[in-house]
PDB file of C-alpha atoms in Angstrom:
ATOM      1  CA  UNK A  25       0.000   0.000   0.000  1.00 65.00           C
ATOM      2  CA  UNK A  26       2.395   3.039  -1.368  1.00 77.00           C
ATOM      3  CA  UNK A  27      -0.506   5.790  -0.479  1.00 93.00           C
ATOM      4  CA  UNK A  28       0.004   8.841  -2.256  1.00 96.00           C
ATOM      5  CA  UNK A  29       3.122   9.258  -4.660  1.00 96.00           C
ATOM      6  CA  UNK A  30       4.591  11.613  -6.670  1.00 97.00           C
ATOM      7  CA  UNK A  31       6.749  11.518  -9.777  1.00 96.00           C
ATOM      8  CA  UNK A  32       9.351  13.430 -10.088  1.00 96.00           C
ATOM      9  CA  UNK A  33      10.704  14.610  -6.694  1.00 95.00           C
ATOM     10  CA  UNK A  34      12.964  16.653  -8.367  1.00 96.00           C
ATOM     11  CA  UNK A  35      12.893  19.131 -11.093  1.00 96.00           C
ATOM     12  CA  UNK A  36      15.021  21.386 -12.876  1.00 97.00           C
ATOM     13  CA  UNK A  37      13.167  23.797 -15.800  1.00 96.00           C
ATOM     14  CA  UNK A  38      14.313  26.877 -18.173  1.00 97.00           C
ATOM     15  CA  UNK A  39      11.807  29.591 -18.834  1.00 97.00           C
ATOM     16  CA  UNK A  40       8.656  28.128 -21.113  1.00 97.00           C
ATOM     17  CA  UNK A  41       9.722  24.763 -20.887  1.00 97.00           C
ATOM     18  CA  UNK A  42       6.516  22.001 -20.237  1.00 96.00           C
ATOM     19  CA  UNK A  43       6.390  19.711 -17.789  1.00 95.00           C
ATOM     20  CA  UNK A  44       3.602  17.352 -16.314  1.00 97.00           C
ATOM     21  CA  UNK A  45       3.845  16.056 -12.959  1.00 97.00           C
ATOM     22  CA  UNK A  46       1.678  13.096 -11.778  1.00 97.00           C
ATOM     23  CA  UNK A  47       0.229  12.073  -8.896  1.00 98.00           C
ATOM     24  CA  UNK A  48      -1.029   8.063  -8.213  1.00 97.00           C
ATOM     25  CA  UNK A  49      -3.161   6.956  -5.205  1.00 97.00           C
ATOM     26  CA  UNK A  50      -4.004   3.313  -4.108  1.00 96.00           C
ATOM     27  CA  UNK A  51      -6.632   4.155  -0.946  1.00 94.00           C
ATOM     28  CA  UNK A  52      -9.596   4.547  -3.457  1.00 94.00           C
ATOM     29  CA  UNK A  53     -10.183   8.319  -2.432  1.00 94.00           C
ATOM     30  CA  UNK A  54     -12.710  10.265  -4.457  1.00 93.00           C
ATOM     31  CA  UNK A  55     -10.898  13.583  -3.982  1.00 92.00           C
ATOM     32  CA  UNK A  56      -7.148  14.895  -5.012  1.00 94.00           C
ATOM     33  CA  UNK A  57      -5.405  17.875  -4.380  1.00 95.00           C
ATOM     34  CA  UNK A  58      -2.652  19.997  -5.464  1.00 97.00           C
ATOM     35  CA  UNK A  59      -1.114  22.236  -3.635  1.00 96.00           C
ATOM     36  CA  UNK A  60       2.407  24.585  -3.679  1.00 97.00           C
ATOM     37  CA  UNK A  61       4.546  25.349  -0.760  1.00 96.00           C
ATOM     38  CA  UNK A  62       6.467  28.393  -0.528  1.00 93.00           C
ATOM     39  CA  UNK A  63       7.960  30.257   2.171  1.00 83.00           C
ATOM     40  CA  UNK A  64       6.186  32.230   4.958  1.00 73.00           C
ATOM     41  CA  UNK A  65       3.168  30.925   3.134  1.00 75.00           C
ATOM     42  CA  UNK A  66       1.727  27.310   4.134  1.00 84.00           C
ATOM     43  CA  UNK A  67       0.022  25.520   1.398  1.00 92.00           C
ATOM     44  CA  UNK A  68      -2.371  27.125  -1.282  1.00 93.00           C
ATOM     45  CA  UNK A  69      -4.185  25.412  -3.426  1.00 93.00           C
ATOM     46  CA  UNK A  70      -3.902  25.081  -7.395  1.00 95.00           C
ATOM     47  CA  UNK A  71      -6.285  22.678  -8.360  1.00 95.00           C
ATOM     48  CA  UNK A  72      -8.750  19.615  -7.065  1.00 93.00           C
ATOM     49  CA  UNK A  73     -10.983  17.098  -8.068  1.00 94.00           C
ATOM     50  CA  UNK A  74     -13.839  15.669  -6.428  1.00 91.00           C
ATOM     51  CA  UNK A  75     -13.480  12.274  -8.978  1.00 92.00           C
ATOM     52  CA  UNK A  76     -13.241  10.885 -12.136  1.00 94.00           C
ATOM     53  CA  UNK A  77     -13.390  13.499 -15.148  1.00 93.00           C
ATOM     54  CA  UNK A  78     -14.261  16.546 -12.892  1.00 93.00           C
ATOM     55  CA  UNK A  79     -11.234  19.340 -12.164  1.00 95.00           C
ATOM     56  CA  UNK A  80     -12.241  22.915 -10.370  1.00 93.00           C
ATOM     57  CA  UNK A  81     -10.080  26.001  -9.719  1.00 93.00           C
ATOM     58  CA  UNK A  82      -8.616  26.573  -6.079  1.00 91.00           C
ATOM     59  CA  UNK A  83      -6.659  29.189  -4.832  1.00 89.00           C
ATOM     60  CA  UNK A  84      -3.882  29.858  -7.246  1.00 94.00           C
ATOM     61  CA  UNK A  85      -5.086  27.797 -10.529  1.00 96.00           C
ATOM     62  CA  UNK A  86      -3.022  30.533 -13.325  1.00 96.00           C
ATOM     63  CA  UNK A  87      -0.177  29.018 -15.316  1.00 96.00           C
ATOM     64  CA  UNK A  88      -1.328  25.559 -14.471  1.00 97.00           C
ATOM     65  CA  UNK A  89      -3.727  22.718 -15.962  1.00 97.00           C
ATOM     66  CA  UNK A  90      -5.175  19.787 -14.375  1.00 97.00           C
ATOM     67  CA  UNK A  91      -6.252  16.274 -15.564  1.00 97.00           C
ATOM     68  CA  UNK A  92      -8.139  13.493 -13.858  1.00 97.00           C
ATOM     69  CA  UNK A  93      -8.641  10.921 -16.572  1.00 95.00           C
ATOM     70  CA  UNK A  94      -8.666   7.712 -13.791  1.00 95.00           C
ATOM     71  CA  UNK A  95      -9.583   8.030 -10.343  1.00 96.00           C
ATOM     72  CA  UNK A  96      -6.424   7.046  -8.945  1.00 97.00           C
ATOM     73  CA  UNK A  97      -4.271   9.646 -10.791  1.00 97.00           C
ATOM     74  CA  UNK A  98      -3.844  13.673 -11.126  1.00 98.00           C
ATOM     75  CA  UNK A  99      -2.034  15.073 -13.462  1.00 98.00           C
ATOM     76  CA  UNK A 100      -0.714  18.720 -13.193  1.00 98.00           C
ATOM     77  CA  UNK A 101       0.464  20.638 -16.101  1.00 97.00           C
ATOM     78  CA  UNK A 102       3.047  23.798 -16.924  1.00 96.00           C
ATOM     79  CA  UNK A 103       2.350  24.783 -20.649  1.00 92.00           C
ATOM     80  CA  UNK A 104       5.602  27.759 -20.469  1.00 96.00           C
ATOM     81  CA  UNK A 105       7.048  27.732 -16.904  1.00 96.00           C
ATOM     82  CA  UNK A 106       7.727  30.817 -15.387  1.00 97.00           C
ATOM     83  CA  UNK A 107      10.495  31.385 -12.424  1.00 96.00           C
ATOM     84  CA  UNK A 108       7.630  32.055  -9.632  1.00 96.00           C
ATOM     85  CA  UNK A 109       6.417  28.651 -10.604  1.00 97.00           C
ATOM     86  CA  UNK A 110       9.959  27.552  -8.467  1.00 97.00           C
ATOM     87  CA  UNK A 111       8.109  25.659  -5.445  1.00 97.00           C
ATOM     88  CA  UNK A 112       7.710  22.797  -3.835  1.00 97.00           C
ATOM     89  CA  UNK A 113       4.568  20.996  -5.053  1.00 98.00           C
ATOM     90  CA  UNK A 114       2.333  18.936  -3.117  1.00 97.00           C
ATOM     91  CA  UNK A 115      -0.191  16.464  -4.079  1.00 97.00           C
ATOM     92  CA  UNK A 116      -3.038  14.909  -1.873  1.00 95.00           C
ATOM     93  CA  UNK A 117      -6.272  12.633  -1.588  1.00 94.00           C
ATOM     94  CA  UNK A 118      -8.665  12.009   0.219  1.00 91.00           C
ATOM     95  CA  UNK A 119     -12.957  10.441   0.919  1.00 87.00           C
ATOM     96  CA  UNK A 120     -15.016  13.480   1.308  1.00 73.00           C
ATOM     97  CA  UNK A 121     -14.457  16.032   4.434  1.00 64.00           C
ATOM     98  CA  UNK A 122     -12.158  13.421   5.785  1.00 78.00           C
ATOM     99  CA  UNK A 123      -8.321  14.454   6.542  1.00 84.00           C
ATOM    100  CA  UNK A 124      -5.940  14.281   3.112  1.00 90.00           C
ATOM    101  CA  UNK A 125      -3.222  12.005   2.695  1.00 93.00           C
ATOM    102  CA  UNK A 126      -0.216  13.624   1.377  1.00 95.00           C
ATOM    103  CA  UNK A 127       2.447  12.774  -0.866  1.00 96.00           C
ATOM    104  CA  UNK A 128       5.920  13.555  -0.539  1.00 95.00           C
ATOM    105  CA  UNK A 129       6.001  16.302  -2.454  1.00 96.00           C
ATOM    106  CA  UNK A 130       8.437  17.576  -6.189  1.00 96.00           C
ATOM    107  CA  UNK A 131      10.751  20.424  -5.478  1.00 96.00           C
ATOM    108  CA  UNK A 132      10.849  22.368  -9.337  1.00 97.00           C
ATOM    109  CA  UNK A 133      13.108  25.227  -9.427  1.00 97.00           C
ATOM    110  CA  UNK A 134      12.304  27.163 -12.670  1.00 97.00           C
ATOM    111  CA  UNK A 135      15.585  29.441 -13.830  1.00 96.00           C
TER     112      UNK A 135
ATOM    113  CA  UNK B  28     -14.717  32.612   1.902  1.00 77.00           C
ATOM    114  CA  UNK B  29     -12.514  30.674   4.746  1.00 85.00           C
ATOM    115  CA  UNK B  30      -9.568  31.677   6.629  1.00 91.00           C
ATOM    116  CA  UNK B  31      -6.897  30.451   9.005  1.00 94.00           C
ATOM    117  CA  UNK B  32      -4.402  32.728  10.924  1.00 96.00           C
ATOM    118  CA  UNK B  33      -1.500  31.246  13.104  1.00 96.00           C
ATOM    119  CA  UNK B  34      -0.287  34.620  15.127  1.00 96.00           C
ATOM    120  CA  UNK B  35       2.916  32.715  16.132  1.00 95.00           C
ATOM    121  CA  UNK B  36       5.471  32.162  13.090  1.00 92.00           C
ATOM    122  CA  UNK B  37       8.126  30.251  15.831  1.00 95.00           C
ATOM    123  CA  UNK B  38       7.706  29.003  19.239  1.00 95.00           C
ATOM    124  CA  UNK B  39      10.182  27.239  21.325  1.00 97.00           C
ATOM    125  CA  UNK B  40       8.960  24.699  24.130  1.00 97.00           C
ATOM    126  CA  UNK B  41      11.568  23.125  26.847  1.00 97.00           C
ATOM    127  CA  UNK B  42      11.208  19.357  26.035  1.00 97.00           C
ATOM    128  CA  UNK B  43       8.805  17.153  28.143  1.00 97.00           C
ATOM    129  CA  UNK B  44       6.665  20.441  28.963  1.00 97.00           C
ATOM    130  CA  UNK B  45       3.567  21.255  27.030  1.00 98.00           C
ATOM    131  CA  UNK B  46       2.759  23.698  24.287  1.00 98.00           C
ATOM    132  CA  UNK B  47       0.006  25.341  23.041  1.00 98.00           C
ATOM    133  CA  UNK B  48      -0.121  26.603  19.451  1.00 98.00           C
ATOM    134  CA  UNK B  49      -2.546  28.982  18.054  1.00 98.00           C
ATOM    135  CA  UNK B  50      -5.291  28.697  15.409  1.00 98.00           C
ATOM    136  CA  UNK B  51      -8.574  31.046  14.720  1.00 98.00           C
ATOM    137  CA  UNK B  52     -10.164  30.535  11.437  1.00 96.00           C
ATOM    138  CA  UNK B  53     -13.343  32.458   9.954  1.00 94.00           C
ATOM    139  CA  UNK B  54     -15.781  31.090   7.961  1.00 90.00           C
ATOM    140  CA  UNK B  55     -19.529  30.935   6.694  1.00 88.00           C
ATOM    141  CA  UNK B  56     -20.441  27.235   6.808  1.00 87.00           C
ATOM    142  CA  UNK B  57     -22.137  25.960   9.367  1.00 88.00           C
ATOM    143  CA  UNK B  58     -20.577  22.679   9.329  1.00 89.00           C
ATOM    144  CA  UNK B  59     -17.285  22.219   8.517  1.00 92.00           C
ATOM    145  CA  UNK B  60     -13.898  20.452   9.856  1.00 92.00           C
ATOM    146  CA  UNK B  61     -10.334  21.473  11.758  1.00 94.00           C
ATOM    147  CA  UNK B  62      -7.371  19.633  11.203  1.00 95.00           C
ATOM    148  CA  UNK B  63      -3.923  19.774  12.403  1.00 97.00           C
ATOM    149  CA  UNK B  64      -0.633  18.685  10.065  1.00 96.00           C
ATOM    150  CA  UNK B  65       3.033  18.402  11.258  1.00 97.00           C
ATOM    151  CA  UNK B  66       5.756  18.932   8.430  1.00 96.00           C
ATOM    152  CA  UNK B  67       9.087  17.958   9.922  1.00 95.00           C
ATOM    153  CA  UNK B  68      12.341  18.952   8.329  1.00 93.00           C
ATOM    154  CA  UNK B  69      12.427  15.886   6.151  1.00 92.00           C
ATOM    155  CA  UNK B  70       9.217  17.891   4.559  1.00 91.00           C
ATOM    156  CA  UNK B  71       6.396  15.610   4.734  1.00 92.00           C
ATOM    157  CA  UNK B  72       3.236  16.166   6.187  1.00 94.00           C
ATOM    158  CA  UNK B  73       1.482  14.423   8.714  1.00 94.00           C
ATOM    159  CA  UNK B  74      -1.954  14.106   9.578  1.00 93.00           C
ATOM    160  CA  UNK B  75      -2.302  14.941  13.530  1.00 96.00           C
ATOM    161  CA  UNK B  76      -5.879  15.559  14.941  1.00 96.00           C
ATOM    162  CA  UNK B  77      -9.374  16.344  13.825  1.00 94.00           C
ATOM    163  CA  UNK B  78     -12.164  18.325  15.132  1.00 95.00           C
ATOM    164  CA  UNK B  79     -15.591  18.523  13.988  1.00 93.00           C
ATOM    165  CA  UNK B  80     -17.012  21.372  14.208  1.00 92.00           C
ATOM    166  CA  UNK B  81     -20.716  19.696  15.679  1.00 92.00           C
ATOM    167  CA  UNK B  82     -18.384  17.379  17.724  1.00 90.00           C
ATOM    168  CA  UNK B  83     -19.189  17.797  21.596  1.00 87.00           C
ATOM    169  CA  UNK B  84     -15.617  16.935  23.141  1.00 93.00           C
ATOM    170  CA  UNK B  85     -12.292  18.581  22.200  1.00 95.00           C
ATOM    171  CA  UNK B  86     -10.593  15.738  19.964  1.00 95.00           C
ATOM    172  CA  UNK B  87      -7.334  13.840  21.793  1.00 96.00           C
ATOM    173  CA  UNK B  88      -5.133  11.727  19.640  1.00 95.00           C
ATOM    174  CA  UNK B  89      -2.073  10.616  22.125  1.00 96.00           C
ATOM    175  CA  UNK B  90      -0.117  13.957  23.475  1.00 97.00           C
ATOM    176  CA  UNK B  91      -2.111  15.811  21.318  1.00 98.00           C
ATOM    177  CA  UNK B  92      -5.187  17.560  21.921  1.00 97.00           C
ATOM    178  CA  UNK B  93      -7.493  20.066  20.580  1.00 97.00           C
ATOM    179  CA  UNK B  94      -8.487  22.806  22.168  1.00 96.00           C
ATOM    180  CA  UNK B  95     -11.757  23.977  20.031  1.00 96.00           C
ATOM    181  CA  UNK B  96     -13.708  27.304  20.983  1.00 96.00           C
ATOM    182  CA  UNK B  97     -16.420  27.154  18.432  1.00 94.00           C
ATOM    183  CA  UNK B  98     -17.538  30.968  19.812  1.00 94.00           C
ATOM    184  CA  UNK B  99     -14.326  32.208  19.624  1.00 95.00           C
ATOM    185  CA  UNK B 100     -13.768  30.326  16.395  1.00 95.00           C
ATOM    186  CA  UNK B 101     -10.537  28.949  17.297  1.00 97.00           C
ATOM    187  CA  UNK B 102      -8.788  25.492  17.398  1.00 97.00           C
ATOM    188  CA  UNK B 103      -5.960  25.462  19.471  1.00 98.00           C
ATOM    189  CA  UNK B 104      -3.553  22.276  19.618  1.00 98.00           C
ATOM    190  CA  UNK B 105      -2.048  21.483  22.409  1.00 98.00           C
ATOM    191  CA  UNK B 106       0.950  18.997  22.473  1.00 98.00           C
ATOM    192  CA  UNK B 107       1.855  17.624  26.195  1.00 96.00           C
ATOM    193  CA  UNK B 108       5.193  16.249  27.436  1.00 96.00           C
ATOM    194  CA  UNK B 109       6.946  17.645  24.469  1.00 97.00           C
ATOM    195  CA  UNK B 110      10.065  15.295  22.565  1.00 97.00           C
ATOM    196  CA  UNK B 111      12.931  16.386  20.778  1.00 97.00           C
ATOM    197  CA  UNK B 112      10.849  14.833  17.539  1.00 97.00           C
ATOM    198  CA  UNK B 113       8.422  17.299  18.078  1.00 98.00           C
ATOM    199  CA  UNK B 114      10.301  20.063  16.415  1.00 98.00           C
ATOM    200  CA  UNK B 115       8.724  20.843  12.956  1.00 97.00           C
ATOM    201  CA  UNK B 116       6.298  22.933  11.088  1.00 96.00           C
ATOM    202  CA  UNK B 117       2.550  22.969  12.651  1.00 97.00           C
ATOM    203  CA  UNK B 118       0.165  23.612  10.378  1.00 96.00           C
ATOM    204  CA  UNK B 119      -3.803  24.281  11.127  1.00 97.00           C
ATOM    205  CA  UNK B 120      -6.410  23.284   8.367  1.00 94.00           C
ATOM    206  CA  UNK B 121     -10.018  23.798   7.751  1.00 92.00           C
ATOM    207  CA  UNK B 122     -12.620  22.597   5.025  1.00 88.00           C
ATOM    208  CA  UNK B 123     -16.191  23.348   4.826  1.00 82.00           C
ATOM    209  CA  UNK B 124     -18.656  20.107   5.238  1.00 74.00           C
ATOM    210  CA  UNK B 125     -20.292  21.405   1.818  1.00 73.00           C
ATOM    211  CA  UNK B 126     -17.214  22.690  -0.392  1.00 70.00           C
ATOM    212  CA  UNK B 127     -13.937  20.912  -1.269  1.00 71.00           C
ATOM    213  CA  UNK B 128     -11.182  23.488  -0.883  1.00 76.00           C
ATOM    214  CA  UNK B 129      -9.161  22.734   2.065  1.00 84.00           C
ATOM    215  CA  UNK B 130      -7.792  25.904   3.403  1.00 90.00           C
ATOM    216  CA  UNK B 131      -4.375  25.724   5.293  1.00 92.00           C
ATOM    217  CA  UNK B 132      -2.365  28.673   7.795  1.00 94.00           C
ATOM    218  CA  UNK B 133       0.908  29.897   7.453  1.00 93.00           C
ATOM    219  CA  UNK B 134       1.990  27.373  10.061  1.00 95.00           C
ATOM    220  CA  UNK B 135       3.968  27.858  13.177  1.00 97.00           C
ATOM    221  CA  UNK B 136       7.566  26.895  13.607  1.00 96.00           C
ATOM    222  CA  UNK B 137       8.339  25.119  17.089  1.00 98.00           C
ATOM    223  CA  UNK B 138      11.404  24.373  18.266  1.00 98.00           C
ATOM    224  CA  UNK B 139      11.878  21.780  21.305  1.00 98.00           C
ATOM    225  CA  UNK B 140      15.087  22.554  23.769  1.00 97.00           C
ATOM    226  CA  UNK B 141      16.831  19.961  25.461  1.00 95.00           C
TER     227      UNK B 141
END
């Protein structure tokens, strides 16, 4: 039982480049999260889904795309990277208004 | 919309005393959840404690305890007889019982002294 993971843990991008990180649960949870870490800030949220095929807006949603194609994975896109994108990114499930399981996160530095 | 403040950026706790760190959130719903996450230095977080907010008694998991004021809107967590593996990043969390955004604090830095 891995839980949540997250592939890669590390990235390095130029300006513009794409890049697609993805995020795989085994626990069966209708809803996934992402989130970005920075400093001073806690966690803010990009995107979510509450299952299969459906993807809303959270907190911080511009520069980024989201894809939910099976329930066990989440997919988040960056179509032309940008140097505030540099974070660490965090993705997370979870049934309903229960507590979210996290994974252990993908440090991207964009230069 | 939903908030959480945490007033105290770092605290520092002598180990095997107790701490208490702060949380007051705002919100419209009138059912929703609190939640408490530890992110050590390794940088992982960990699930802690949960209080409803219709729950009668303030939620205990082990050392750790929640200290909920539903008037005051605030969720305090307390963590008794602190250990050196306590030191990490606290943060306090809050989703509504009929949305799906999780809303997190900035978190509060404590340190435990030997």
């Amino acid at each position: 039982n891995a839980g949540v993971t997250q592939t890669p843990k590390f990235r390095v991008l130029k300006t513009g480049q794409s890049m697609t990180l993805l995020c795989a649960q085994d626990m069966n949870h209708e809803y996934m999260y992402w989130y970005r870490q920075d400093p001073g800030m806690g966690l803010r949220l990009i995107h979510y889904s509450v299952g299969e095929g459906t993807t809303a807006k959270g907190e911080v949603p511009d520069g980024y795309n989201v894809s939910r194609l099976k329930k066990q994975n989440f997919l988040l896109g960056l179509e032309s990277a940008a140097p505030s994108q540099t974070s660490v990114y965090f993705c997370a499930s979870s049934r309903m208004s229960y507590e979210q399981y996290f994974g252990p996160g993908t440090r991207l530095t964009v230069t | 919309a939903q908030k959480i403040t945490q007033t105290q950026p770092g605290m520092f706790v002598q180990e095997k005393e107790a701490v208490t760190l702060d949380c007051t959130y705002d919100t419209s719903d009138p059912s929703y959840g609190l939640f408490w996450y530890k992110q050590p230095s390794s940088g992982e977080m960990i699930f802690l404690i949960y209080q409803g907010s219709y729950d009668q008694q303030n939620a205990t998991e082990g050392r750790y305890s929640l200290n909920f004021q539903k008037a005051r809107k605030s969720a305090n967590l307390v963590i008794s007889a602190s250990q050196l593996g306590d030191s990490a990043m606290y943060f306090c969390a809050m989703k509504g019982d009929y949305g799906q955004n999780f809303v997190f604090g900035p978190g509060t830095r404590l340190s435990v002294l030997p």
